[in-house]
JSON list of C-alpha atoms and ligand atoms in Angstrom, two decimals:
[
{"chain": "A", "resi": 1, "resn": "MET", "atom": "CA", "xyz": [101.32, 75.67, 44.80]},
{"chain": "A", "resi": 2, "resn": "SER", "atom": "CA", "xyz": [99.65, 76.17, 48.15]},
{"chain": "A", "resi": 3, "resn": "ALA", "atom": "CA", "xyz": [96.61, 74.21, 49.25]},
{"chain": "A", "resi": 4, "resn": "LEU", "atom": "CA", "xyz": [94.67, 77.45, 49.15]},
{"chain": "A", "resi": 5, "resn": "ALA", "atom": "CA", "xyz": [95.64, 78.14, 45.54]},
{"chain": "A", "resi": 6, "resn": "LEU", "atom": "CA", "xyz": [94.88, 74.54, 44.62]},
{"chain": "A", "resi": 7, "resn": "ALA", "atom": "CA", "xyz": [91.36, 74.91, 46.03]},
{"chain": "A", "resi": 8, "resn": "THR", "atom": "CA", "xyz": [90.56, 77.47, 43.30]},
{"chain": "A", "resi": 9, "resn": "LEU", "atom": "CA", "xyz": [91.50, 75.13, 40.43]},
{"chain": "A", "resi": 10, "resn": "ASP", "atom": "CA", "xyz": [89.77, 72.34, 38.58]},
{"chain": "A", "resi": 11, "resn": "LEU", "atom": "CA", "xyz": [91.98, 69.60, 40.01]},
{"chain": "A", "resi": 12, "resn": "SER", "atom": "CA", "xyz": [91.39, 67.09, 37.21]},
{"chain": "A", "resi": 13, "resn": "GLU", "atom": "CA", "xyz": [92.34, 69.66, 34.60]},
{"chain": "A", "resi": 14, "resn": "TYR", "atom": "CA", "xyz": [95.38, 70.77, 36.57]},
{"chain": "A", "resi": 15, "resn": "ALA", "atom": "CA", "xyz": [96.52, 67.15, 37.05]},
{"chain": "A", "resi": 16, "resn": "ALA", "atom": "CA", "xyz": [96.06, 66.43, 33.34]},
{"chain": "A", "resi": 17, "resn": "GLY", "atom": "CA", "xyz": [98.21, 69.48, 32.50]},
{"chain": "A", "resi": 18, "resn": "LEU", "atom": "CA", "xyz": [100.94, 68.35, 34.88]},
{"chain": "A", "resi": 19, "resn": "ASN", "atom": "CA", "xyz": [100.75, 64.85, 33.47]},
{"chain": "A", "resi": 20, "resn": "ALA", "atom": "CA", "xyz": [101.28, 66.13, 29.92]},
{"chain": "A", "resi": 21, "resn": "ARG", "atom": "CA", "xyz": [104.13, 68.36, 31.05]},
{"chain": "A", "resi": 22, "resn": "LEU", "atom": "CA", "xyz": [105.99, 65.80, 33.16]},
{"chain": "A", "resi": 23, "resn": "ARG", "atom": "CA", "xyz": [105.28, 62.34, 31.77]},
{"chain": "A", "resi": 24, "resn": "SER", "atom": "CA", "xyz": [108.35, 62.12, 29.54]},
{"chain": "A", "resi": 25, "resn": "ARG", "atom": "CA", "xyz": [110.73, 63.53, 32.14]},
{"chain": "A", "resi": 26, "resn": "PRO", "atom": "CA", "xyz": [113.13, 61.33, 34.16]},
{"chain": "A", "resi": 27, "resn": "THR", "atom": "CA", "xyz": [111.66, 60.19, 37.49]},
{"chain": "A", "resi": 28, "resn": "LEU", "atom": "CA", "xyz": [114.11, 62.18, 39.59]},
{"chain": "A", "resi": 29, "resn": "ASP", "atom": "CA", "xyz": [113.19, 65.34, 37.65]},
{"chain": "A", "resi": 30, "resn": "VAL", "atom": "CA", "xyz": [109.51, 64.69, 38.27]},
{"chain": "A", "resi": 31, "resn": "LEU", "atom": "CA", "xyz": [110.16, 64.36, 41.99]},
{"chain": "A", "resi": 32, "resn": "ARG", "atom": "CA", "xyz": [112.32, 67.48, 42.09]},
{"chain": "A", "resi": 33, "resn": "THR", "atom": "CA", "xyz": [109.58, 69.43, 40.34]},
{"chain": "A", "resi": 34, "resn": "ALA", "atom": "CA", "xyz": [106.88, 68.09, 42.65]},
{"chain": "A", "resi": 35, "resn": "ILE", "atom": "CA", "xyz": [108.77, 68.48, 45.93]},
{"chain": "A", "resi": 36, "resn": "ARG", "atom": "CA", "xyz": [110.81, 71.63, 45.36]},
{"chain": "A", "resi": 37, "resn": "GLU", "atom": "CA", "xyz": [108.96, 73.66, 42.75]},
{"chain": "A", "resi": 38, "resn": "LEU", "atom": "CA", "xyz": [105.26, 72.86, 42.78]},
{"chain": "A", "resi": 39, "resn": "PHE", "atom": "CA", "xyz": [104.51, 71.88, 46.37]},
{"chain": "A", "resi": 40, "resn": "PRO", "atom": "CA", "xyz": [107.38, 72.88, 48.68]},
{"chain": "A", "resi": 41, "resn": "GLY", "atom": "CA", "xyz": [106.35, 72.02, 52.26]},
{"chain": "A", "resi": 42, "resn": "GLU", "atom": "CA", "xyz": [102.93, 70.87, 51.01]},
{"chain": "A", "resi": 43, "resn": "ILE", "atom": "CA", "xyz": [103.67, 67.35, 49.79]},
{"chain": "A", "resi": 44, "resn": "ALA", "atom": "CA", "xyz": [104.19, 63.98, 51.48]},
{"chain": "A", "resi": 45, "resn": "LEU", "atom": "CA", "xyz": [105.27, 60.55, 50.34]},
{"chain": "A", "resi": 46, "resn": "VAL", "atom": "CA", "xyz": [103.00, 57.70, 51.45]},
{"chain": "A", "resi": 47, "resn": "SER", "atom": "CA", "xyz": [104.99, 54.51, 51.79]},
{"chain": "A", "resi": 48, "resn": "SER", "atom": "CA", "xyz": [104.17, 50.99, 52.96]},
{"chain": "A", "resi": 49, "resn": "PHE", "atom": "CA", "xyz": [107.87, 50.12, 53.27]},
{"chain": "A", "resi": 50, "resn": "GLY", "atom": "CA", "xyz": [106.91, 47.06, 51.26]},
{"chain": "A", "resi": 51, "resn": "ALA", "atom": "CA", "xyz": [108.54, 44.90, 48.62]},
{"chain": "A", "resi": 52, "resn": "GLU", "atom": "CA", "xyz": [109.58, 47.69, 46.23]},
{"chain": "A", "resi": 53, "resn": "SER", "atom": "CA", "xyz": [109.29, 50.78, 48.42]},
{"chain": "A", "resi": 54, "resn": "ALA", "atom": "CA", "xyz": [113.03, 51.29, 48.78]},
{"chain": "A", "resi": 55, "resn": "VAL", "atom": "CA", "xyz": [113.26, 52.58, 45.20]},
{"chain": "A", "resi": 56, "resn": "LEU", "atom": "CA", "xyz": [110.91, 55.53, 45.66]},
{"chain": "A", "resi": 57, "resn": "LEU", "atom": "CA", "xyz": [112.20, 56.23, 49.16]},
{"chain": "A", "resi": 58, "resn": "HIS", "atom": "CA", "xyz": [115.75, 56.37, 47.77]},
{"chain": "A", "resi": 59, "resn": "LEU", "atom": "CA", "xyz": [114.69, 58.70, 44.93]},
{"chain": "A", "resi": 60, "resn": "VAL", "atom": "CA", "xyz": [112.82, 61.04, 47.30]},
{"chain": "A", "resi": 61, "resn": "ALA", "atom": "CA", "xyz": [115.73, 61.06, 49.75]},
{"chain": "A", "resi": 62, "resn": "GLN", "atom": "CA", "xyz": [117.95, 62.34, 46.93]},
{"chain": "A", "resi": 63, "resn": "VAL", "atom": "CA", "xyz": [115.62, 65.30, 46.41]},
{"chain": "A", "resi": 64, "resn": "ASP", "atom": "CA", "xyz": [115.05, 66.03, 50.10]},
{"chain": "A", "resi": 65, "resn": "PRO", "atom": "CA", "xyz": [115.49, 63.51, 52.93]},
{"chain": "A", "resi": 66, "resn": "ALA", "atom": "CA", "xyz": [113.28, 65.71, 55.13]},
{"chain": "A", "resi": 67, "resn": "THR", "atom": "CA", "xyz": [110.26, 65.10, 52.91]},
{"chain": "A", "resi": 68, "resn": "PRO", "atom": "CA", "xyz": [107.46, 63.84, 55.17]},
{"chain": "A", "resi": 69, "resn": "VAL", "atom": "CA", "xyz": [106.98, 60.07, 54.75]},
{"chain": "A", "resi": 70, "resn": "LEU", "atom": "CA", "xyz": [103.60, 58.85, 55.96]},
{"chain": "A", "resi": 71, "resn": "PHE", "atom": "CA", "xyz": [103.51, 55.22, 57.11]},
{"chain": "A", "resi": 72, "resn": "LEU", "atom": "CA", "xyz": [100.25, 53.48, 57.97]},
{"chain": "A", "resi": 73, "resn": "ASP", "atom": "CA", "xyz": [100.72, 51.18, 60.93]},
{"chain": "A", "resi": 74, "resn": "THR", "atom": "CA", "xyz": [97.46, 49.27, 60.88]},
{"chain": "A", "resi": 75, "resn": "GLY", "atom": "CA", "xyz": [98.34, 47.17, 63.92]},
{"chain": "A", "resi": 76, "resn": "LYS", "atom": "CA", "xyz": [98.23, 44.12, 61.63]},
{"chain": "A", "resi": 77, "resn": "LEU", "atom": "CA", "xyz": [101.57, 44.47, 59.84]},
{"chain": "A", "resi": 78, "resn": "PHE", "atom": "CA", "xyz": [104.33, 41.89, 59.71]},
{"chain": "A", "resi": 79, "resn": "SER", "atom": "CA", "xyz": [107.02, 42.57, 62.29]},
{"chain": "A", "resi": 80, "resn": "GLU", "atom": "CA", "xyz": [109.49, 42.33, 59.40]},
{"chain": "A", "resi": 81, "resn": "THR", "atom": "CA", "xyz": [107.90, 45.43, 57.84]},
{"chain": "A", "resi": 82, "resn": "LEU", "atom": "CA", "xyz": [108.42, 47.48, 60.99]},
{"chain": "A", "resi": 83, "resn": "SER", "atom": "CA", "xyz": [112.08, 46.45, 61.21]},
{"chain": "A", "resi": 84, "resn": "TYR", "atom": "CA", "xyz": [112.58, 47.13, 57.50]},
{"chain": "A", "resi": 85, "resn": "ARG", "atom": "CA", "xyz": [111.01, 50.58, 57.89]},
{"chain": "A", "resi": 86, "resn": "ASP", "atom": "CA", "xyz": [113.48, 51.49, 60.63]},
{"chain": "A", "resi": 87, "resn": "GLU", "atom": "CA", "xyz": [116.43, 50.06, 58.71]},
{"chain": "A", "resi": 88, "resn": "LEU", "atom": "CA", "xyz": [115.57, 51.89, 55.48]},
{"chain": "A", "resi": 89, "resn": "ALA", "atom": "CA", "xyz": [114.78, 55.20, 57.15]},
{"chain": "A", "resi": 90, "resn": "ALA", "atom": "CA", "xyz": [118.15, 55.15, 58.91]},
{"chain": "A", "resi": 91, "resn": "ARG", "atom": "CA", "xyz": [120.01, 54.06, 55.80]},
{"chain": "A", "resi": 92, "resn": "LEU", "atom": "CA", "xyz": [118.45, 56.74, 53.58]},
{"chain": "A", "resi": 93, "resn": "GLY", "atom": "CA", "xyz": [118.54, 59.51, 56.21]},
{"chain": "A", "resi": 94, "resn": "LEU", "atom": "CA", "xyz": [114.78, 60.01, 56.08]},
{"chain": "A", "resi": 95, "resn": "SER", "atom": "CA", "xyz": [114.18, 62.31, 59.01]},
{"chain": "A", "resi": 96, "resn": "GLN", "atom": "CA", "xyz": [110.41, 62.77, 58.85]},
{"chain": "A", "resi": 97, "resn": "VAL", "atom": "CA", "xyz": [108.83, 59.32, 58.91]},
{"chain": "A", "resi": 98, "resn": "ARG", "atom": "CA", "xyz": [105.41, 59.82, 60.46]},
{"chain": "A", "resi": 99, "resn": "VAL", "atom": "CA", "xyz": [103.47, 56.83, 61.72]},
{"chain": "A", "resi": 100, "resn": "LEU", "atom": "CA", "xyz": [99.70, 56.97, 61.23]},
{"chain": "A", "resi": 101, "resn": "THR", "atom": "CA", "xyz": [97.58, 54.70, 63.41]},
{"chain": "A", "resi": 102, "resn": "PRO", "atom": "CA", "xyz": [93.85, 53.90, 63.62]},
{"chain": "A", "resi": 103, "resn": "ASP", "atom": "CA", "xyz": [91.73, 55.94, 65.99]},
{"chain": "A", "resi": 104, "resn": "PRO", "atom": "CA", "xyz": [91.62, 53.94, 69.27]},
{"chain": "A", "resi": 105, "resn": "LYS", "atom": "CA", "xyz": [87.94, 54.77, 69.94]},
{"chain": "A", "resi": 106, "resn": "THR", "atom": "CA", "xyz": [86.87, 53.69, 66.45]},
{"chain": "A", "resi": 107, "resn": "LEU", "atom": "CA", "xyz": [88.91, 50.55, 66.84]},
{"chain": "A", "resi": 108, "resn": "ALA", "atom": "CA", "xyz": [87.39, 49.75, 70.23]},
{"chain": "A", "resi": 109, "resn": "ALA", "atom": "CA", "xyz": [83.88, 50.30, 68.90]},
{"chain": "A", "resi": 110, "resn": "ASN", "atom": "CA", "xyz": [84.26, 48.32, 65.69]},
{"chain": "A", "resi": 111, "resn": "ASP", "atom": "CA", "xyz": [87.10, 45.85, 66.03]},
{"chain": "A", "resi": 112, "resn": "ALA", "atom": "CA", "xyz": [87.72, 45.20, 69.70]},
{"chain": "A", "resi": 113, "resn": "GLY", "atom": "CA", "xyz": [88.64, 41.58, 69.01]},
{"chain": "A", "resi": 114, "resn": "GLY", "atom": "CA", "xyz": [90.90, 42.41, 66.08]},
{"chain": "A", "resi": 115, "resn": "THR", "atom": "CA", "xyz": [89.08, 40.07, 63.68]},
{"chain": "A", "resi": 116, "resn": "LEU", "atom": "CA", "xyz": [87.15, 42.55, 61.56]},
{"chain": "A", "resi": 117, "resn": "TRP", "atom": "CA", "xyz": [89.49, 41.74, 58.64]},
{"chain": "A", "resi": 118, "resn": "PHE", "atom": "CA", "xyz": [87.89, 38.27, 58.54]},
{"chain": "A", "resi": 119, "resn": "ARG", "atom": "CA", "xyz": [84.27, 39.45, 58.73]},
{"chain": "A", "resi": 120, "resn": "ASP", "atom": "CA", "xyz": [84.42, 42.64, 56.67]},
{"chain": "A", "resi": 121, "resn": "ALA", "atom": "CA", "xyz": [87.75, 43.48, 55.07]},
{"chain": "A", "resi": 122, "resn": "ASP", "atom": "CA", "xyz": [86.48, 46.72, 53.53]},
{"chain": "A", "resi": 123, "resn": "ALA", "atom": "CA", "xyz": [85.39, 48.01, 56.94]},
{"chain": "A", "resi": 124, "resn": "CYS", "atom": "CA", "xyz": [88.70, 46.92, 58.46]},
{"chain": "A", "resi": 125, "resn": "CYS", "atom": "CA", "xyz": [90.70, 48.73, 55.76]},
{"chain": "A", "resi": 126, "resn": "ARG", "atom": "CA", "xyz": [88.54, 51.81, 56.20]},
{"chain": "A", "resi": 127, "resn": "ILE", "atom": "CA", "xyz": [89.24, 51.97, 59.94]},
{"chain": "A", "resi": 128, "resn": "ARG", "atom": "CA", "xyz": [92.89, 50.91, 59.84]},
{"chain": "A", "resi": 129, "resn": "LYS", "atom": "CA", "xyz": [94.04, 52.54, 56.59]},
{"chain": "A", "resi": 130, "resn": "VAL", "atom": "CA", "xyz": [91.70, 54.93, 54.83]},
{"chain": "A", "resi": 131, "resn": "GLU", "atom": "CA", "xyz": [90.62, 57.05, 57.81]},
{"chain": "A", "resi": 132, "resn": "PRO", "atom": "CA", "xyz": [94.13, 57.36, 59.34]},
{"chain": "A", "resi": 133, "resn": "LEU", "atom": "CA", "xyz": [95.55, 58.37, 55.95]},
{"chain": "A", "resi": 134, "resn": "GLN", "atom": "CA", "xyz": [92.80, 60.88, 55.42]},
{"chain": "A", "resi": 135, "resn": "ARG", "atom": "CA", "xyz": [93.76, 62.47, 58.74]},
{"chain": "A", "resi": 136, "resn": "GLY", "atom": "CA", "xyz": [97.47, 62.26, 57.97]},
{"chain": "A", "resi": 137, "resn": "LEU", "atom": "CA", "xyz": [97.10, 63.91, 54.57]},
{"chain": "A", "resi": 138, "resn": "LYS", "atom": "CA", "xyz": [95.12, 66.88, 55.87]},
{"chain": "A", "resi": 139, "resn": "PRO", "atom": "CA", "xyz": [98.08, 69.28, 55.95]},
{"chain": "A", "resi": 140, "resn": "TYR", "atom": "CA", "xyz": [99.14, 68.49, 52.39]},
{"chain": "A", "resi": 141, "resn": "ALA", "atom": "CA", "xyz": [98.08, 69.68, 48.96]},
{"chain": "A", "resi": 142, "resn": "ALA", "atom": "CA", "xyz": [99.73, 66.77, 47.16]},
{"chain": "A", "resi": 143, "resn": "TRP", "atom": "CA", "xyz": [101.05, 63.28, 47.79]},
{"chain": "A", "resi": 144, "resn": "ILE", "atom": "CA", "xyz": [103.39, 60.80, 46.20]},
{"chain": "A", "resi": 145, "resn": "ASN", "atom": "CA", "xyz": [102.94, 57.03, 46.11]},
{"chain": "A", "resi": 146, "resn": "GLY", "atom": "CA", "xyz": [104.66, 54.05, 44.57]},
{"chain": "A", "resi": 147, "resn": "ARG", "atom": "CA", "xyz": [101.97, 52.32, 42.50]},
{"chain": "A", "resi": 148, "resn": "LYS", "atom": "CA", "xyz": [103.01, 50.90, 39.14]},
{"chain": "A", "resi": 149, "resn": "GLN", "atom": "CA", "xyz": [101.07, 49.86, 36.05]},
{"chain": "A", "resi": 150, "resn": "PHE", "atom": "CA", "xyz": [102.55, 46.38, 35.95]},
{"chain": "A", "resi": 151, "resn": "GLN", "atom": "CA", "xyz": [101.40, 45.46, 39.48]},
{"chain": "A", "resi": 152, "resn": "ALA", "atom": "CA", "xyz": [97.84, 44.52, 38.59]},
{"chain": "A", "resi": 153, "resn": "ALA", "atom": "CA", "xyz": [95.30, 44.66, 35.78]},
{"chain": "A", "resi": 154, "resn": "THR", "atom": "CA", "xyz": [93.47, 47.38, 37.72]},
{"chain": "A", "resi": 155, "resn": "ARG", "atom": "CA", "xyz": [96.56, 49.62, 37.48]},
{"chain": "A", "resi": 156, "resn": "ARG", "atom": "CA", "xyz": [97.31, 49.27, 33.74]},
{"chain": "A", "resi": 157, "resn": "ASP", "atom": "CA", "xyz": [96.21, 52.84, 32.92]},
{"chain": "A", "resi": 158, "resn": "LEU", "atom": "CA", "xyz": [97.75, 54.56, 35.93]},
{"chain": "A", "resi": 159, "resn": "PRO", "atom": "CA", "xyz": [98.92, 58.08, 34.93]},
{"chain": "A", "resi": 160, "resn": "LEU", "atom": "CA", "xyz": [101.99, 59.88, 36.24]},
{"chain": "A", "resi": 161, "resn": "VAL", "atom": "CA", "xyz": [99.86, 62.62, 37.81]},
{"chain": "A", "resi": 162, "resn": "GLU", "atom": "CA", "xyz": [96.21, 62.48, 38.80]},
{"chain": "A", "resi": 163, "resn": "SER", "atom": "CA", "xyz": [93.75, 64.10, 41.15]},
{"chain": "A", "resi": 164, "resn": "ASP", "atom": "CA", "xyz": [92.17, 62.17, 44.00]},
{"chain": "A", "resi": 165, "resn": "GLY", "atom": "CA", "xyz": [89.38, 64.74, 44.06]},
{"chain": "A", "resi": 166, "resn": "VAL", "atom": "CA", "xyz": [90.93, 66.67, 46.93]},
{"chain": "A", "resi": 167, "resn": "ARG", "atom": "CA", "xyz": [94.68, 66.70, 46.25]},
{"chain": "A", "resi": 168, "resn": "ILE", "atom": "CA", "xyz": [97.19, 66.14, 43.48]},
{"chain": "A", "resi": 169, "resn": "LYS", "atom": "CA", "xyz": [98.62, 62.66, 43.48]},
{"chain": "A", "resi": 170, "resn": "PHE", "atom": "CA", "xyz": [101.96, 61.76, 41.89]},
{"chain": "A", "resi": 171, "resn": "ASN", "atom": "CA", "xyz": [102.65, 58.21, 40.72]},
{"chain": "A", "resi": 172, "resn": "PRO", "atom": "CA", "xyz": [106.31, 58.66, 39.69]},
{"chain": "A", "resi": 173, "resn": "LEU", "atom": "CA", "xyz": [106.93, 54.94, 39.15]},
{"chain": "A", "resi": 174, "resn": "ALA", "atom": "CA", "xyz": [103.74, 54.36, 37.13]},
{"chain": "A", "resi": 175, "resn": "GLN", "atom": "CA", "xyz": [105.64, 53.27, 34.04]},
{"chain": "A", "resi": 176, "resn": "TRP", "atom": "CA", "xyz": [108.51, 51.47, 35.72]},
{"chain": "A", "resi": 177, "resn": "THR", "atom": "CA", "xyz": [108.88, 47.78, 34.89]},
{"chain": "A", "resi": 178, "resn": "PRO", "atom": "CA", "xyz": [109.96, 44.96, 37.21]},
{"chain": "A", "resi": 179, "resn": "GLU", "atom": "CA", "xyz": [113.31, 44.97, 35.39]},
{"chain": "A", "resi": 180, "resn": "MET", "atom": "CA", "xyz": [113.82, 48.68, 36.10]},
{"chain": "A", "resi": 181, "resn": "ILE", "atom": "CA", "xyz": [112.97, 48.11, 39.77]},
{"chain": "A", "resi": 182, "resn": "ALA", "atom": "CA", "xyz": [115.42, 45.20, 40.03]},
{"chain": "A", "resi": 183, "resn": "ALA", "atom": "CA", "xyz": [118.14, 47.20, 38.26]},
{"chain": "A", "resi": 184, "resn": "TYR", "atom": "CA", "xyz": [117.64, 50.14, 40.63]},
{"chain": "A", "resi": 185, "resn": "PHE", "atom": "CA", "xyz": [117.89, 47.90, 43.69]},
{"chain": "A", "resi": 186, "resn": "ALA", "atom": "CA", "xyz": [121.13, 46.45, 42.33]},
{"chain": "A", "resi": 187, "resn": "ALA", "atom": "CA", "xyz": [122.63, 49.77, 41.20]},
{"chain": "A", "resi": 188, "resn": "HIS", "atom": "CA", "xyz": [122.12, 51.34, 44.62]},
{"chain": "A", "resi": 189, "resn": "ASP", "atom": "CA", "xyz": [122.66, 48.20, 46.69]},
{"chain": "A", "resi": 190, "resn": "LEU", "atom": "CA", "xyz": [119.31, 48.68, 48.40]},
{"chain": "A", "resi": 191, "resn": "PRO", "atom": "CA", "xyz": [118.20, 46.12, 50.97]},
{"chain": "A", "resi": 192, "resn": "ARG", "atom": "CA", "xyz": [115.16, 43.99, 50.13]},
{"chain": "A", "resi": 193, "resn": "HIS", "atom": "CA", "xyz": [112.19, 43.53, 52.44]},
{"chain": "A", "resi": 194, "resn": "PRO", "atom": "CA", "xyz": [112.97, 40.22, 54.19]},
{"chain": "A", "resi": 195, "resn": "LEU", "atom": "CA", "xyz": [109.69, 38.63, 53.04]},
{"chain": "A", "resi": 196, "resn": "VAL", "atom": "CA", "xyz": [110.49, 39.05, 49.32]},
{"chain": "A", "resi": 197, "resn": "ALA", "atom": "CA", "xyz": [112.82, 36.05, 49.54]},
{"chain": "A", "resi": 198, "resn": "LYS", "atom": "CA", "xyz": [109.83, 34.04, 50.77]},
{"chain": "A", "resi": 199, "resn": "GLY", "atom": "CA", "xyz": [107.67, 34.88, 47.72]},
{"chain": "A", "resi": 200, "resn": "TYR", "atom": "CA", "xyz": [105.80, 37.91, 49.04]},
{"chain": "A", "resi": 201, "resn": "LEU", "atom": "CA", "xyz": [105.88, 40.38, 46.14]},
{"chain": "A", "resi": 202, "resn": "SER", "atom": "CA", "xyz": [103.29, 42.79, 47.53]},
{"chain": "A", "resi": 203, "resn": "ILE", "atom": "CA", "xyz": [103.27, 43.12, 51.28]},
{"chain": "A", "resi": 204, "resn": "GLY", "atom": "CA", "xyz": [100.37, 44.44, 53.31]},
{"chain": "A", "resi": 205, "resn": "CYS", "atom": "CA", "xyz": [98.82, 43.28, 56.58]},
{"chain": "A", "resi": 206, "resn": "GLU", "atom": "CA", "xyz": [99.73, 39.83, 57.83]},
{"chain": "A", "resi": 207, "resn": "PRO", "atom": "CA", "xyz": [96.19, 38.34, 57.84]},
{"chain": "A", "resi": 208, "resn": "CYS", "atom": "CA", "xyz": [95.53, 39.49, 54.25]},
{"chain": "A", "resi": 209, "resn": "THR", "atom": "CA", "xyz": [98.83, 38.76, 52.49]},
{"chain": "A", "resi": 210, "resn": "LEU", "atom": "CA", "xyz": [100.15, 35.51, 51.02]},
{"chain": "A", "resi": 211, "resn": "PRO", "atom": "CA", "xyz": [103.15, 34.71, 48.84]},
{"chain": "A", "resi": 212, "resn": "VAL", "atom": "CA", "xyz": [102.46, 34.49, 45.08]},
{"chain": "A", "resi": 213, "resn": "ALA", "atom": "CA", "xyz": [103.47, 32.06, 42.34]},
{"chain": "A", "resi": 214, "resn": "GLU", "atom": "CA", "xyz": [105.93, 33.19, 39.66]},
{"chain": "A", "resi": 215, "resn": "ASP", "atom": "CA", "xyz": [103.26, 33.57, 36.97]},
{"chain": "A", "resi": 216, "resn": "GLU", "atom": "CA", "xyz": [100.84, 35.58, 39.15]},
{"chain": "A", "resi": 217, "resn": "ASP", "atom": "CA", "xyz": [100.34, 39.34, 39.48]},
{"chain": "A", "resi": 218, "resn": "ALA", "atom": "CA", "xyz": [102.44, 40.73, 42.31]},
{"chain": "A", "resi": 219, "resn": "ARG", "atom": "CA", "xyz": [99.24, 41.67, 44.13]},
{"chain": "A", "resi": 220, "resn": "ALA", "atom": "CA", "xyz": [97.56, 38.27, 43.68]},
{"chain": "A", "resi": 221, "resn": "GLY", "atom": "CA", "xyz": [98.45, 37.37, 47.28]},
{"chain": "A", "resi": 222, "resn": "ARG", "atom": "CA", "xyz": [96.46, 40.27, 48.73]},
{"chain": "A", "resi": 223, "resn": "TRP", "atom": "CA", "xyz": [92.98, 39.38, 50.08]},
{"chain": "A", "resi": 224, "resn": "GLN", "atom": "CA", "xyz": [93.19, 36.01, 48.32]},
{"chain": "A", "resi": 225, "resn": "GLY", "atom": "CA", "xyz": [89.81, 34.35, 47.77]},
{"chain": "A", "resi": 226, "resn": "GLN", "atom": "CA", "xyz": [87.97, 37.68, 47.90]},
{"chain": "A", "resi": 227, "resn": "ASP", "atom": "CA", "xyz": [86.87, 40.11, 45.17]},
{"chain": "A", "resi": 228, "resn": "LYS", "atom": "CA", "xyz": [88.79, 42.85, 46.96]},
{"chain": "A", "resi": 229, "resn": "THR", "atom": "CA", "xyz": [91.89, 44.11, 45.12]},
{"chain": "A", "resi": 230, "resn": "GLU", "atom": "CA", "xyz": [92.54, 47.50, 46.76]},
{"chain": "A", "resi": 231, "resn": "CYS", "atom": "CA", "xyz": [92.54, 48.63, 50.38]},
{"chain": "A", "resi": 232, "resn": "GLY", "atom": "CA", "xyz": [90.73, 51.84, 49.52]},
{"chain": "A", "resi": 233, "resn": "ILE", "atom": "CA", "xyz": [93.41, 54.47, 50.08]},
{"chain": "A", "resi": 234, "resn": "HIS", "atom": "CA", "xyz": [93.59, 54.96, 46.32]},
{"chain": "A", "resi": 235, "resn": "THR", "atom": "CA", "xyz": [89.92, 54.54, 45.58]},
{"chain": "A", "resi": 236, "resn": "VAL", "atom": "CA", "xyz": [87.86, 56.09, 48.35]},
{"chain": "A", "resi": 237, "resn": "ILE", "atom": "CA", "xyz": [90.04, 58.93, 49.57]},
{"chain": "A", "resi": 238, "resn": "ALA", "atom": "CA", "xyz": [88.07, 61.60, 47.68]},
{"chain": "A", "resi": 239, "resn": "PRO", "atom": "CA", "xyz": [84.59, 61.02, 49.15]},
{"chain": "A", "resi": 240, "resn": "PHE", "atom": "CA", "xyz": [85.84, 61.89, 52.63]},
{"chain": "A", "resi": 241, "resn": "PRO", "atom": "CA", "xyz": [84.80, 65.35, 53.87]},
{"chain": "A", "resi": 242, "resn": "THR", "atom": "CA", "xyz": [86.02, 67.93, 51.41]},
{"chain": "A", "resi": 243, "resn": "ARG", "atom": "CA", "xyz": [88.87, 70.07, 52.68]},
{"chain": "A", "resi": 244, "resn": "THR", "atom": "CA", "xyz": [87.84, 73.59, 53.46]},
{"chain": "A", "resi": 245, "resn": "ARG", "atom": "CA", "xyz": [89.94, 76.67, 53.73]},
{"chain": "A", "resi": 246, "resn": "ALA", "atom": "CA", "xyz": [89.62, 76.33, 57.49]},
{"chain": "A", "resi": 247, "resn": "ASP", "atom": "CA", "xyz": [91.42, 72.99, 57.18]},
{"chain": "A", "resi": 248, "resn": "ASP", "atom": "CA", "xyz": [94.37, 74.52, 55.34]},
{"chain": "B", "resi": 1, "resn": "SF4", "atom": "S1", "xyz": [94.63, 44.66, 54.78]},
{"chain": "B", "resi": 1, "resn": "SF4", "atom": "FE1", "xyz": [93.42, 43.23, 56.07]},
{"chain": "B", "resi": 1, "resn": "SF4", "atom": "S2", "xyz": [94.09, 43.54, 58.21]},
{"chain": "B", "resi": 1, "resn": "SF4", "atom": "FE2", "xyz": [94.90, 45.25, 56.95]},
{"chain": "B", "resi": 1, "resn": "SF4", "atom": "S3", "xyz": [93.42, 46.86, 57.25]},
{"chain": "B", "resi": 1, "resn": "SF4", "atom": "FE3", "xyz": [92.80, 45.76, 55.38]},
{"chain": "B", "resi": 1, "resn": "SF4", "atom": "S4", "xyz": [91.40, 44.09, 56.00]},
{"chain": "B", "resi": 1, "resn": "SF4", "atom": "FE4", "xyz": [92.40, 44.94, 57.85]}
]
């Protein structure tokens, strides 16, 4: 499915049809269908190289290790995340890891001191995550991400396939449980992000991430003390300028 063909469809309807067709299929089958059949050359995986990312990266590498992997380097990440990214990419043979960074001019104009996260986290996420991802996703008709229903109350109803208003979005691990994730790590001897051993179960930017207690949601350590629960890449991607055929 090319981006051009996608532009002629009702994306919500198309996503719902794909969801019904694929939701009972094994995860690897879903990824094969998405990457090889539906969107060959038009799909990217977006990965944070966080606590559980190795599972989806390993699955995608089995389908095609040259699948583009978009990585948002906000400039505020833990150094451990950057090392883990390089280690995993080499281990899995991922040849197309593409690093997305904030626009330097926007950064200079809005966050020259690097403390916007403290004053206005939504604005900081918009500049350091949402806008760079919007630019990075421009060439693609579809994307894959690793969100799961169990991660937070706000993700309980996450479908396998959805539309973000502009593209098709695959959530292949939506119904995976923590036990399935742990079993997959063990079965494939995948390395853990070094901060997991220190209680970080969801790992974002250093200023906005804390370890969590055993009885807390994995994402409870993100933006602790604030109402904020999402960075915006999954909630405000659609309102950005609509793709036009000239963009494709
Ligand atoms: S998670 Fe924090 S530091 Fe990272 S972009 Fe968002 S507000 Fe800024």
